[in-house]
């Protein structure tokens, strides 16, 4: 059964589409990290490193549901065998089974928030040939800055993702910070990609930050200034990471790639 946490009437369920070793040594993925950084990261998140020192990571999405209402899905995983992430991620993903285990039918999803358009976050967004939205009743929310950069991020995105969503009338472009409900807000957190966004949930005095790839490894919680090699704009990503973590601490982080889905952030 997928793991979940509650904030007031909201249930957040972690859906793990797959997991596997990263395609390059972690020292190359985080070139400024020191031995001390790695030692502390491994102490805090021992599941992220294999016996031979590889970076082991899950590929995770999150479902948000207030009571028995409609579902908001944050990201759509690595996808089926022919998904864009197939060249490097452990496809096929198991999202359909994870949704079923959580009691969610794809038709129950009325909003899909794509934190960004990297291939391991859009895998189940559009499937089949010709491509059709996997979640037939959902609006798919993308920041305008991300949409504008889509072809640069991946030349296949306009035809493979954007066009089918547009054709189905299911693409919703957002600009900047956007309230979806009184409890759910989109926060622009650019840098990893030009239009990267995170999702902030609030209920009374509780908060949860669904980070997307604002951070991708525990080493970036040990030291949020550490750049990740696959950020489009490392300086902007660093500013987003530092500012967002500082502004919204204390909070519970819901992360796609740490070995456990929910991580308390207690620092100031």
Coordinates of C-alpha atoms in Angstrom, one line a residue, residues 170-260:
X170 CA -6.5 19.7 -21.2
X171 CA -3.4 22.0 -21.2
X172 CA -3.6 24.8 -18.7
X173 CA -0.8 27.3 -18.7
X174 CA -0.1 29.2 -15.4
X175 CA 2.0 32.2 -14.8
X176 CA 3.8 32.5 -11.5
X177 CA 2.4 31.7 -8.1
X178 CA -1.1 30.3 -8.4
X179 CA -3.7 29.2 -5.8
X180 CA -5.5 26.0 -6.8
X181 CA -7.5 25.9 -3.6
X182 CA -7.1 27.8 -0.3
X183 CA -4.9 25.0 0.8
X184 CA -2.9 24.2 -2.4
X185 CA -0.6 26.8 -4.1
X186 CA 1.9 26.5 -6.9
X187 CA 5.2 28.2 -6.2
X188 CA 7.6 29.1 -9.1
X189 CA 11.0 27.6 -8.2
X190 CA 13.0 28.1 -11.4
X191 CA 16.6 26.9 -12.1
X192 CA 16.4 23.2 -12.4
X193 CA 14.4 24.1 -15.5
X194 CA 13.2 27.6 -16.5
X195 CA 9.6 27.0 -15.4
X196 CA 10.1 24.6 -12.5
X197 CA 7.4 24.8 -9.9
X198 CA 6.8 23.3 -6.5
X199 CA 3.5 22.8 -4.6
X200 CA 2.8 24.1 -1.1
X201 CA 0.0 22.7 1.0
X202 CA -1.2 24.4 4.2
X203 CA -3.7 23.4 6.8
X204 CA -3.9 25.4 10.0
X205 CA -0.3 25.5 11.2
X206 CA 0.9 22.5 9.2
X207 CA 2.7 22.8 5.9
X208 CA 4.0 20.3 3.3
X209 CA 6.2 21.3 0.3
X210 CA 6.1 19.0 -2.7
X211 CA 9.5 19.9 -4.0
X212 CA 9.7 18.4 -7.5
X213 CA 13.4 18.6 -8.4
X214 CA 14.0 21.7 -6.3
X215 CA 16.3 19.2 -4.6
X216 CA 17.1 15.7 -5.8
X217 CA 19.3 14.1 -3.2
X218 CA 19.8 14.4 0.6
X219 CA 23.2 16.0 -0.1
X220 CA 21.3 19.1 -1.1
X221 CA 19.6 19.2 2.2
X222 CA 22.9 18.8 4.0
X223 CA 24.1 21.8 1.9
X224 CA 21.5 23.5 -0.2
X225 CA 24.2 25.5 -2.0
X226 CA 25.4 22.3 -3.8
X227 CA 24.6 22.3 -7.5
X228 CA 23.3 19.3 -9.4
X229 CA 24.9 18.7 -12.8
X230 CA 21.6 18.5 -14.6
X231 CA 20.2 21.9 -13.6
X232 CA 19.6 24.2 -16.5
X233 CA 20.6 27.3 -14.5
X234 CA 22.6 26.2 -11.4
X235 CA 22.8 29.7 -9.9
X236 CA 19.0 30.3 -10.2
X237 CA 18.4 26.7 -8.9
X238 CA 20.5 27.5 -5.8
X239 CA 18.6 30.7 -5.1
X240 CA 15.3 28.9 -5.5
X241 CA 16.4 26.1 -3.2
X242 CA 17.8 28.4 -0.5
X243 CA 14.9 30.8 -0.6
X244 CA 12.1 28.3 -0.7
X245 CA 13.6 26.1 2.1
X246 CA 14.2 29.1 4.3
X247 CA 10.8 30.7 3.7
X248 CA 8.7 27.6 4.3
X249 CA 10.6 25.9 7.2
X250 CA 9.6 24.2 9.3
X251 CA 7.7 22.0 6.9
X252 CA 7.4 18.4 5.7
X253 CA 9.1 17.8 2.4
X254 CA 7.5 15.4 -0.2
X255 CA 10.3 14.5 -2.6
X256 CA 10.4 12.5 -5.8
X257 CA 13.9 11.1 -5.4
X258 CA 14.9 10.7 -1.8
X259 CA 14.7 7.1 -0.6
X260 CA 11.7 7.9 1.7

